[in-house]
Amino acid sequence: MQVLSHVTDELTDLIRSATRVAVLSGAGISAESGVPTFREAQTGLWEQFSAEDLATSDAFHFAPALVWTWYRWRQSLILQVEPNPGHTALARWQQGLRAAGGDLSIATQNVDDLHERAGAHVLAHLHGSIFDHRCAECGEPAELPVPGYDGFAAPPEPEDPPTCTACGALVRPGVVWFGEMLPMEAFDAASAAVRSADVVVVAGTSGIVQPAASLPLLALERGTPLIEINPVESDISDAMDYCLRGPSGTMLPALADAAL
Ligand code: BV8
Ligand code: ZN
């Protein structure tokens, strides 16, 4: 494994020869946009809880208003920030490869919509989307107005989740909570993309959350080169061929420039 501070000629040659690129992104790719990662401590109403505590069906069962407000606050924050150069570089790279008859697929662990707002097509939202809502009991989809919070300050009081128009149960966010199965269609599509790729790029993930963190390892069995982008070592760095140690907002534009 090579630990690099910049895109070397060797990496440039590898990237230039790749026509099928599979990308797995995590919270780190949205960090430079101002979206907190899962490693960061919670604030305000949620300061005594970890993200892993709050993102569970148990937490929603015992404290529906607290969990619901956490998701509405995160929605409001995401709506007020913009994609960063990491997101736009992937969109540009994807467009370039598609124009040349190749492809760049994006499987993300992020529930935000910043990849799409940067103009990229996302193959798989492995952990769902924070802007989807459905009934926690009957699964009836629910359309909701955007949250009315302005600024980034956490709301002083929790608000109750709305109820389902079909069965009256509580409406929940359309994300995958810990202990819940991933959408198999998305996971299978992401697995197939990794298996058919020339190069796999892993950007902004700690490699802690399963089964998403195992996806890049599917490339190992085919000897496909693996590139990590992360300012620090992650739980899957050892499996990588190249570790670009820097922020994705800098490293992804450099990779896209090398490729195009
Ligand atoms: C399931 C949606 C089973 C909600 C999320 C095997 C071993 C151990 C544990 C398990 C296992 N299998 C399953 C588990 C349990 C669990 C798990 O993995 N727990 C972990 C904590 C140990 N997995 C599950 O529960 C999964 N479900 O297994 O179901 C099952 C089977 C049968 C039947 C029923 C059930 C479901 C997991 C999905 C949970 N939902 N999100 C929400 O968002 O609210 S996960 C959530 O956390 C995010 O989506 C994201 O995926 C994850 C955070 O991880 P990262 O994205 O990697 O982000 P993180 O903050 O950790 O790190 C940021 C990284 O970026 C850092 O490395 C940092 O250095 C870097 N960085 C920072 N700045 C930058 C940067 N990089 C680049 N540029 C920068 N500028
Ligand atoms: Zn219902």
Short mmCIF file of N, CA and C and ligand atoms in Angstrom, two decimals, residues 135-140 164-169, ligand 2:
data_model
loop_
_atom_site.label_atom_id
_atom_site.label_comp_id
_atom_site.label_asym_id
_atom_site.label_seq_id
_atom_site.Cartn_x
_atom_site.Cartn_y
_atom_site.Cartn_z
N CYS A 135 -44.51 5.58 6.50
CA CYS A 135 -45.13 5.18 7.77
C CYS A 135 -44.27 4.09 8.40
N ALA A 136 -44.04 4.19 9.69
CA ALA A 136 -43.21 3.22 10.40
C ALA A 136 -43.93 1.87 10.53
N GLU A 137 -45.25 1.86 10.35
CA GLU A 137 -46.01 0.61 10.47
C GLU A 137 -46.36 0.01 9.11
N CYS A 138 -47.13 0.78 8.29
CA CYS A 138 -47.63 0.19 7.04
C CYS A 138 -46.75 0.54 5.83
N GLY A 139 -45.77 1.42 6.02
CA GLY A 139 -44.83 1.74 4.93
C GLY A 139 -45.37 2.73 3.92
N GLU A 140 -46.56 3.26 4.16
CA GLU A 140 -47.17 4.23 3.22
C GLU A 140 -46.24 5.42 3.05
N CYS A 164 -49.41 8.84 9.92
CA CYS A 164 -49.68 8.26 8.59
C CYS A 164 -51.12 8.52 8.21
N THR A 165 -51.34 8.94 6.97
CA THR A 165 -52.70 9.21 6.48
C THR A 165 -53.47 7.91 6.28
N ALA A 166 -52.77 6.78 6.16
CA ALA A 166 -53.43 5.49 5.90
C ALA A 166 -53.80 4.77 7.19
N CYS A 167 -52.87 4.74 8.19
CA CYS A 167 -53.15 3.93 9.38
C CYS A 167 -52.97 4.69 10.69
N GLY A 168 -52.52 5.94 10.60
CA GLY A 168 -52.44 6.75 11.82
C GLY A 168 -51.17 6.54 12.64
N ALA A 169 -50.32 5.60 12.22
CA ALA A 169 -49.06 5.38 12.95
C ALA A 169 -48.08 6.51 12.65
ZN ZN B 2 -49.33 3.70 8.02
#
